[in-house]
PDB file of C-alpha atoms in Angstrom:
ATOM      1  CA  MET A   1     -31.809 -32.769  39.083  1.00 51.00           C
ATOM      2  CA  ASN A   2     -29.169 -33.495  36.730  1.00 53.00           C
ATOM      3  CA  ARG A   3     -30.465 -30.942  34.396  1.00 49.00           C
ATOM      4  CA  VAL A   4     -30.290 -28.072  37.090  1.00 44.00           C
ATOM      5  CA  LYS A   5     -26.361 -29.189  37.934  1.00 51.00           C
ATOM      6  CA  GLN A   6     -25.745 -29.129  34.089  1.00 49.00           C
ATOM      7  CA  THR A   7     -27.374 -25.686  33.936  1.00 43.00           C
ATOM      8  CA  PHE A   8     -25.744 -24.322  36.908  1.00 46.00           C
ATOM      9  CA  THR A   9     -22.256 -25.798  35.570  1.00 53.00           C
ATOM     10  CA  VAL A  10     -22.594 -23.974  31.977  1.00 41.00           C
ATOM     11  CA  LEU A  11     -23.658 -20.870  33.836  1.00 40.00           C
ATOM     12  CA  ILE A  12     -20.321 -21.024  36.083  1.00 45.00           C
ATOM     13  CA  LEU A  13     -18.266 -21.672  32.823  1.00 43.00           C
ATOM     14  CA  LEU A  14     -19.713 -18.723  31.036  1.00 39.00           C
ATOM     15  CA  PHE A  15     -19.264 -16.488  34.174  1.00 41.00           C
ATOM     16  CA  GLY A  16     -15.687 -17.619  34.392  1.00 46.00           C
ATOM     17  CA  THR A  17     -14.827 -17.268  30.707  1.00 41.00           C
ATOM     18  CA  SER A  18     -16.276 -13.579  30.490  1.00 41.00           C
ATOM     19  CA  ALA A  19     -14.111 -12.637  33.584  1.00 41.00           C
ATOM     20  CA  LEU A  20     -11.221 -14.225  32.082  1.00 41.00           C
ATOM     21  CA  MET A  21     -11.570 -12.460  28.736  1.00 39.00           C
ATOM     22  CA  ALA A  22     -12.186  -9.244  30.377  1.00 38.00           C
ATOM     23  CA  GLN A  23      -8.974  -9.582  32.600  1.00 41.00           C
ATOM     24  CA  ASN A  24      -7.086 -10.360  29.153  1.00 41.00           C
ATOM     25  CA  SER A  25      -8.763  -7.756  27.281  1.00 40.00           C
ATOM     26  CA  THR A  26      -6.408  -4.381  27.138  1.00 53.00           C
ATOM     27  CA  ASN A  27      -9.161  -2.308  25.310  1.00 72.00           C
ATOM     28  CA  THR A  28     -10.115   0.737  27.154  1.00 75.00           C
ATOM     29  CA  ASN A  29     -11.916   4.131  26.625  1.00 83.00           C
ATOM     30  CA  GLU A  30     -12.218   7.207  28.756  1.00 88.00           C
ATOM     31  CA  LYS A  31     -12.664  11.027  28.143  1.00 91.00           C
ATOM     32  CA  VAL A  32      -9.179  12.912  28.184  1.00 93.00           C
ATOM     33  CA  LEU A  33      -8.544  16.831  27.832  1.00 94.00           C
ATOM     34  CA  TYR A  34      -6.400  17.593  24.671  1.00 94.00           C
ATOM     35  CA  ASN A  35      -5.114  20.734  23.677  1.00 94.00           C
ATOM     36  CA  LEU A  36      -6.289  21.550  20.143  1.00 95.00           C
ATOM     37  CA  PRO A  37      -3.407  21.841  17.432  1.00 96.00           C
ATOM     38  CA  ALA A  38      -3.164  24.546  14.755  1.00 98.00           C
ATOM     39  CA  SER A  39      -0.663  24.797  11.668  1.00 98.00           C
ATOM     40  CA  VAL A  40       0.663  27.509   9.448  1.00 98.00           C
ATOM     41  CA  ALA A  41       2.137  26.416   6.065  1.00 98.00           C
ATOM     42  CA  TYR A  42       3.438  27.478   2.691  1.00 98.00           C
ATOM     43  CA  MET A  43       1.078  26.382   0.252  1.00 96.00           C
ATOM     44  CA  GLY A  44       1.852  26.328  -3.354  1.00 94.00           C
ATOM     45  CA  ASP A  45      -0.065  25.500  -6.582  1.00 94.00           C
ATOM     46  CA  TYR A  46       1.724  23.603  -9.587  1.00 93.00           C
ATOM     47  CA  LEU A  47       3.705  21.528  -6.948  1.00 91.00           C
ATOM     48  CA  GLY A  48       4.545  24.429  -4.647  1.00 90.00           C
ATOM     49  CA  THR A  49       5.868  26.929  -7.761  1.00 92.00           C
ATOM     50  CA  LYS A  50       2.789  29.218  -7.194  1.00 93.00           C
ATOM     51  CA  PRO A  51       3.003  30.776  -3.652  1.00 96.00           C
ATOM     52  CA  GLY A  52       0.651  30.717  -1.203  1.00 97.00           C
ATOM     53  CA  ILE A  53      -0.180  30.204   2.493  1.00 98.00           C
ATOM     54  CA  ASN A  54      -2.530  28.173   4.429  1.00 98.00           C
ATOM     55  CA  PHE A  55      -3.712  28.440   7.989  1.00 98.00           C
ATOM     56  CA  SER A  56      -5.576  25.339   9.513  1.00 98.00           C
ATOM     57  CA  PHE A  57      -7.305  24.647  13.009  1.00 97.00           C
ATOM     58  CA  GLU A  58      -7.776  21.100  13.995  1.00 97.00           C
ATOM     59  CA  ASN A  59     -10.951  20.187  16.030  1.00 96.00           C
ATOM     60  CA  SER A  60      -9.763  16.622  17.540  1.00 96.00           C
ATOM     61  CA  LEU A  61     -12.642  14.318  17.554  1.00 96.00           C
ATOM     62  CA  ARG A  62     -10.986  10.993  18.985  1.00 95.00           C
ATOM     63  CA  ASN A  63      -7.364   9.417  19.698  1.00 95.00           C
ATOM     64  CA  THR A  64      -6.675   5.972  19.900  1.00 94.00           C
ATOM     65  CA  PHE A  65      -3.527   4.264  20.916  1.00 93.00           C
ATOM     66  CA  LEU A  66      -2.858   0.844  19.365  1.00 90.00           C
ATOM     67  CA  THR A  67      -0.214  -1.251  20.694  1.00 89.00           C
ATOM     68  CA  LYS A  68       0.821  -4.014  17.975  1.00 82.00           C
ATOM     69  CA  ARG A  69       2.227  -7.295  18.065  1.00 77.00           C
ATOM     70  CA  ASN A  70       5.786  -6.216  18.158  1.00 79.00           C
ATOM     71  CA  SER A  71       4.953  -3.762  21.296  1.00 75.00           C
ATOM     72  CA  LYS A  72       5.338  -0.791  19.088  1.00 85.00           C
ATOM     73  CA  MET A  73       2.708   1.853  19.687  1.00 88.00           C
ATOM     74  CA  VAL A  74       0.866   3.974  17.153  1.00 93.00           C
ATOM     75  CA  GLU A  75      -1.359   6.868  18.001  1.00 95.00           C
ATOM     76  CA  ARG A  76      -4.351   7.708  15.578  1.00 95.00           C
ATOM     77  CA  MET A  77      -5.904  10.821  15.711  1.00 97.00           C
ATOM     78  CA  LEU A  78      -9.300  11.396  13.983  1.00 97.00           C
ATOM     79  CA  TYR A  79      -9.820  15.282  13.598  1.00 97.00           C
ATOM     80  CA  ASN A  80     -12.104  17.960  11.917  1.00 97.00           C
ATOM     81  CA  PRO A  81      -9.829  20.494   9.976  1.00 97.00           C
ATOM     82  CA  ILE A  82     -10.784  23.811   9.297  1.00 98.00           C
ATOM     83  CA  SER A  83      -8.633  25.821   7.032  1.00 98.00           C
ATOM     84  CA  LEU A  84      -8.160  29.116   5.422  1.00 98.00           C
ATOM     85  CA  GLY A  85      -5.751  29.468   2.706  1.00 97.00           C
ATOM     86  CA  TRP A  86      -4.522  31.738  -0.372  1.00 97.00           C
ATOM     87  CA  PHE A  87      -2.336  31.420  -3.332  1.00 95.00           C
ATOM     88  CA  HIS A  88      -1.108  33.844  -6.075  1.00 94.00           C
ATOM     89  CA  HIS A  89      -0.405  33.196  -9.856  1.00 91.00           C
ATOM     90  CA  LYS A  90       1.351  36.083 -10.978  1.00 88.00           C
ATOM     91  CA  GLY A  91      -0.080  37.866 -13.948  1.00 80.00           C
ATOM     92  CA  TYR A  92      -3.240  35.873 -13.923  1.00 84.00           C
ATOM     93  CA  ASN A  93      -5.169  35.634 -10.627  1.00 87.00           C
ATOM     94  CA  SER A  94      -5.119  34.950  -6.887  1.00 93.00           C
ATOM     95  CA  ALA A  95      -7.742  32.920  -4.813  1.00 95.00           C
ATOM     96  CA  LEU A  96      -8.918  32.888  -1.263  1.00 97.00           C
ATOM     97  CA  MET A  97      -9.929  29.302   0.153  1.00 98.00           C
ATOM     98  CA  LEU A  98     -12.036  28.313   3.062  1.00 98.00           C
ATOM     99  CA  SER A  99     -12.518  24.628   3.664  1.00 97.00           C
ATOM    100  CA  SER A 100     -13.464  21.981   6.255  1.00 97.00           C
ATOM    101  CA  GLY A 101     -13.246  18.333   6.428  1.00 97.00           C
ATOM    102  CA  ILE A 102     -12.094  14.974   8.207  1.00 97.00           C
ATOM    103  CA  GLY A 103      -8.796  13.670   8.579  1.00 97.00           C
ATOM    104  CA  LEU A 104      -6.736  10.721  10.151  1.00 97.00           C
ATOM    105  CA  ARG A 105      -3.284  10.934  11.350  1.00 98.00           C
ATOM    106  CA  ASN A 106      -0.993   8.076  12.679  1.00 97.00           C
ATOM    107  CA  THR A 107       2.135   8.989  14.672  1.00 97.00           C
ATOM    108  CA  ARG A 108       4.588   6.231  15.658  1.00 95.00           C
ATOM    109  CA  GLN A 109       6.749   6.258  18.799  1.00 92.00           C
ATOM    110  CA  ASN A 110       9.712   7.686  17.084  1.00 93.00           C
ATOM    111  CA  GLY A 111       7.571  10.769  16.041  1.00 95.00           C
ATOM    112  CA  PHE A 112       7.063   9.498  12.307  1.00 97.00           C
ATOM    113  CA  ILE A 113       3.809  10.781  10.812  1.00 98.00           C
ATOM    114  CA  THR A 114       1.709   9.687   8.098  1.00 97.00           C
ATOM    115  CA  GLY A 115      -1.980  10.902   7.442  1.00 97.00           C
ATOM    116  CA  THR A 116      -4.575  11.545   4.938  1.00 97.00           C
ATOM    117  CA  GLN A 117      -7.326  14.170   4.807  1.00 97.00           C
ATOM    118  CA  VAL A 118     -10.425  14.978   2.747  1.00 97.00           C
ATOM    119  CA  ASP A 119     -11.785  18.740   2.438  1.00 97.00           C
ATOM    120  CA  ALA A 120     -14.553  20.536   0.838  1.00 97.00           C
ATOM    121  CA  GLY A 121     -14.697  24.271   0.549  1.00 97.00           C
ATOM    122  CA  LEU A 122     -15.330  27.422  -1.185  1.00 98.00           C
ATOM    123  CA  MET A 123     -12.911  29.461  -3.355  1.00 97.00           C
ATOM    124  CA  ARG A 124     -13.161  33.218  -4.379  1.00 95.00           C
ATOM    125  CA  THR A 125     -10.820  34.344  -7.206  1.00 93.00           C
ATOM    126  CA  PHE A 126      -9.657  37.743  -8.128  1.00 90.00           C
ATOM    127  CA  ILE A 127      -8.284  38.376 -11.738  1.00 84.00           C
ATOM    128  CA  HIS A 128      -5.273  40.368 -12.101  1.00 76.00           C
ATOM    129  CA  GLY A 129      -5.389  43.540 -14.366  1.00 58.00           C
ATOM    130  CA  THR A 130      -8.294  45.616 -15.401  1.00 58.00           C
ATOM    131  CA  THR A 131     -11.677  44.108 -15.960  1.00 57.00           C
ATOM    132  CA  TYR A 132     -14.451  45.865 -17.747  1.00 56.00           C
ATOM    133  CA  LEU A 133     -18.201  45.588 -17.832  1.00 56.00           C
ATOM    134  CA  ILE A 134     -20.398  46.925 -20.768  1.00 66.00           C
ATOM    135  CA  THR A 135     -23.911  47.421 -20.181  1.00 62.00           C
ATOM    136  CA  ASP A 136     -26.808  46.892 -22.473  1.00 65.00           C
ATOM    137  CA  ASP A 137     -26.919  50.579 -23.166  1.00 66.00           C
ATOM    138  CA  GLY A 138     -23.110  50.445 -24.079  1.00 62.00           C
ATOM    139  CA  ASP A 139     -21.789  52.074 -21.062  1.00 57.00           C
ATOM    140  CA  VAL A 140     -18.259  50.732 -19.951  1.00 55.00           C
ATOM    141  CA  SER A 141     -16.850  50.495 -16.256  1.00 53.00           C
ATOM    142  CA  THR A 142     -14.157  48.853 -14.547  1.00 50.00           C
ATOM    143  CA  VAL A 143     -15.079  46.073 -12.053  1.00 52.00           C
ATOM    144  CA  ALA A 144     -12.988  43.826  -9.665  1.00 59.00           C
ATOM    145  CA  GLY A 145     -12.836  40.658 -11.694  1.00 71.00           C
ATOM    146  CA  GLY A 146     -13.312  37.111  -9.932  1.00 81.00           C
ATOM    147  CA  TYR A 147     -15.669  34.201  -9.321  1.00 88.00           C
ATOM    148  CA  PHE A 148     -16.724  31.771  -6.581  1.00 94.00           C
ATOM    149  CA  TYR A 149     -16.355  28.283  -6.961  1.00 96.00           C
ATOM    150  CA  GLY A 150     -16.356  25.064  -4.959  1.00 97.00           C
ATOM    151  CA  TYR A 151     -13.812  22.392  -4.514  1.00 97.00           C
ATOM    152  CA  PHE A 152     -12.753  19.234  -2.865  1.00 96.00           C
ATOM    153  CA  SER A 153      -9.447  18.060  -2.226  1.00 97.00           C
ATOM    154  CA  LEU A 154      -7.538  14.676  -1.041  1.00 96.00           C
ATOM    155  CA  SER A 155      -4.358  15.279   0.964  1.00 97.00           C
ATOM    156  CA  LEU A 156      -1.466  12.944   1.711  1.00 98.00           C
ATOM    157  CA  GLU A 157       0.685  14.020   4.795  1.00 98.00           C
ATOM    158  CA  ALA A 158       4.355  12.805   6.121  1.00 98.00           C
ATOM    159  CA  GLY A 159       6.161  14.564   8.842  1.00 98.00           C
ATOM    160  CA  TRP A 160       7.652  14.279  12.189  1.00 98.00           C
ATOM    161  CA  ASP A 161       6.345  14.949  15.680  1.00 97.00           C
ATOM    162  CA  PHE A 162       9.312  16.361  18.034  1.00 96.00           C
ATOM    163  CA  THR A 163       7.409  16.135  21.083  1.00 93.00           C
ATOM    164  CA  LYS A 164       7.593  12.116  21.052  1.00 91.00           C
ATOM    165  CA  THR A 165      11.176  12.367  21.686  1.00 90.00           C
ATOM    166  CA  ASN A 166      11.749  15.802  22.965  1.00 91.00           C
ATOM    167  CA  LYS A 167       9.255  17.502  25.308  1.00 87.00           C
ATOM    168  CA  ASN A 168      11.038  20.656  24.774  1.00 90.00           C
ATOM    169  CA  LEU A 169      10.306  20.699  21.039  1.00 92.00           C
ATOM    170  CA  PRO A 170       6.528  21.220  21.181  1.00 94.00           C
ATOM    171  CA  PHE A 171       5.736  21.199  17.557  1.00 96.00           C
ATOM    172  CA  SER A 172       5.659  18.953  14.492  1.00 97.00           C
ATOM    173  CA  THR A 173       6.615  19.436  10.706  1.00 98.00           C
ATOM    174  CA  PHE A 174       4.989  18.100   7.883  1.00 98.00           C
ATOM    175  CA  VAL A 175       4.918  18.229   4.053  1.00 98.00           C
ATOM    176  CA  ARG A 176       1.424  17.373   2.167  1.00 97.00           C
ATOM    177  CA  LEU A 177       0.469  16.652  -1.381  1.00 97.00           C
ATOM    178  CA  LYS A 178      -2.868  18.055  -2.141  1.00 96.00           C
ATOM    179  CA  PRO A 179      -4.679  17.383  -5.500  1.00 96.00           C
ATOM    180  CA  LEU A 180      -7.678  19.671  -5.465  1.00 97.00           C
ATOM    181  CA  VAL A 181     -10.726  19.954  -8.047  1.00 97.00           C
ATOM    182  CA  GLN A 182     -12.383  23.218  -8.686  1.00 96.00           C
ATOM    183  CA  PHE A 183     -15.883  23.492 -10.225  1.00 95.00           C
ATOM    184  CA  PRO A 184     -17.570  24.364 -11.932  1.00 92.00           C
ATOM    185  CA  TYR A 185     -14.654  25.641 -14.391  1.00 89.00           C
ATOM    186  CA  ASN A 186     -15.804  26.548 -17.802  1.00 87.00           C
ATOM    187  CA  SER A 187     -18.776  24.052 -17.498  1.00 84.00           C
ATOM    188  CA  GLY A 188     -16.245  21.301 -16.133  1.00 91.00           C
ATOM    189  CA  THR A 189     -13.591  21.021 -13.582  1.00 95.00           C
ATOM    190  CA  LEU A 190      -9.950  22.208 -13.162  1.00 95.00           C
ATOM    191  CA  ILE A 191      -7.535  20.214 -11.282  1.00 96.00           C
ATOM    192  CA  HIS A 192      -4.833  21.765  -9.114  1.00 95.00           C
ATOM    193  CA  ILE A 193      -1.747  19.844  -7.533  1.00 96.00           C
ATOM    194  CA  MET A 194      -0.678  21.640  -4.768  1.00 96.00           C
ATOM    195  CA  ALA A 195       2.131  21.149  -2.134  1.00 97.00           C
ATOM    196  CA  GLU A 196       2.307  22.343   1.658  1.00 98.00           C
ATOM    197  CA  ILE A 197       5.215  22.392   3.862  1.00 98.00           C
ATOM    198  CA  GLY A 198       4.470  23.778   7.451  1.00 98.00           C
ATOM    199  CA  ILE A 199       4.600  23.566  11.337  1.00 98.00           C
ATOM    200  CA  ARG A 200       1.911  22.455  13.546  1.00 98.00           C
ATOM    201  CA  THR A 201       1.610  22.939  17.348  1.00 97.00           C
ATOM    202  CA  ALA A 202      -0.736  22.842  20.180  1.00 95.00           C
ATOM    203  CA  LEU A 203      -2.694  25.876  21.263  1.00 94.00           C
ATOM    204  CA  PRO A 204      -3.616  26.498  24.921  1.00 91.00           C
ATOM    205  CA  PHE A 205      -7.273  25.696  24.253  1.00 89.00           C
ATOM    206  CA  GLN A 206      -8.564  22.191  25.378  1.00 92.00           C
ATOM    207  CA  LYS A 207     -11.498  19.882  24.770  1.00 94.00           C
ATOM    208  CA  LYS A 208     -12.284  16.420  26.128  1.00 94.00           C
ATOM    209  CA  ILE A 209     -12.421  13.515  23.460  1.00 95.00           C
ATOM    210  CA  ASN A 210     -12.475   9.821  23.807  1.00 93.00           C
ATOM    211  CA  GLU A 211      -9.322   8.154  23.932  1.00 94.00           C
ATOM    212  CA  TYR A 212      -8.915   4.545  23.251  1.00 93.00           C
ATOM    213  CA  HIS A 213      -6.401   2.164  24.240  1.00 90.00           C
ATOM    214  CA  LYS A 214      -6.221  -1.250  22.016  1.00 88.00           C
ATOM    215  CA  SER A 215      -3.763  -3.897  21.555  1.00 86.00           C
ATOM    216  CA  LYS A 216      -3.190  -6.501  19.180  1.00 75.00           C
ATOM    217  CA  LYS A 217      -2.303 -10.182  20.203  1.00 68.00           C
TER     218      LYS A 217
END
């Protein structure tokens, strides 16, 4: 009989503790509709000195609102970017770039943005000037010079989301440092140091994604 009472008491304590923990927990998860963002940016090679442009669409994957111990909130968006870019080296070549990857962006309550992004893609270069093709028979013809390459990049982003302080300004601005590795290039690789400055806004296309609310105590 005493063993039954002890077991019953333990069960009550376990259920009570679980209920108390559930009441104290602030972690929640729900499906929420989000407008998907897109951006346009000046993208220049050699730290912006070789001009170009980049268009990007972001497929939002999940969003987390994290309330810190100081009661300040950080929004963390995980997303899949799809980008189409172009840059121009005067007198040398131009390149068209298509890529996709994964990114994580933190936005504070005051609108300050930091983020990182990893991309992999395909690059098609176009050589400036006349390029000749000589056949085995000695015939000479002109061709459009250029090659296909693969590349991957790691981007670091900082910016400002104006919607956090003014709903009448539905956009954010950003700058991005974007080291990029092009391959194969002369049996090796070629490193580009690119820079971007652009503007991002939400499109009228919506998607349901997981939204999490967490707090640190």
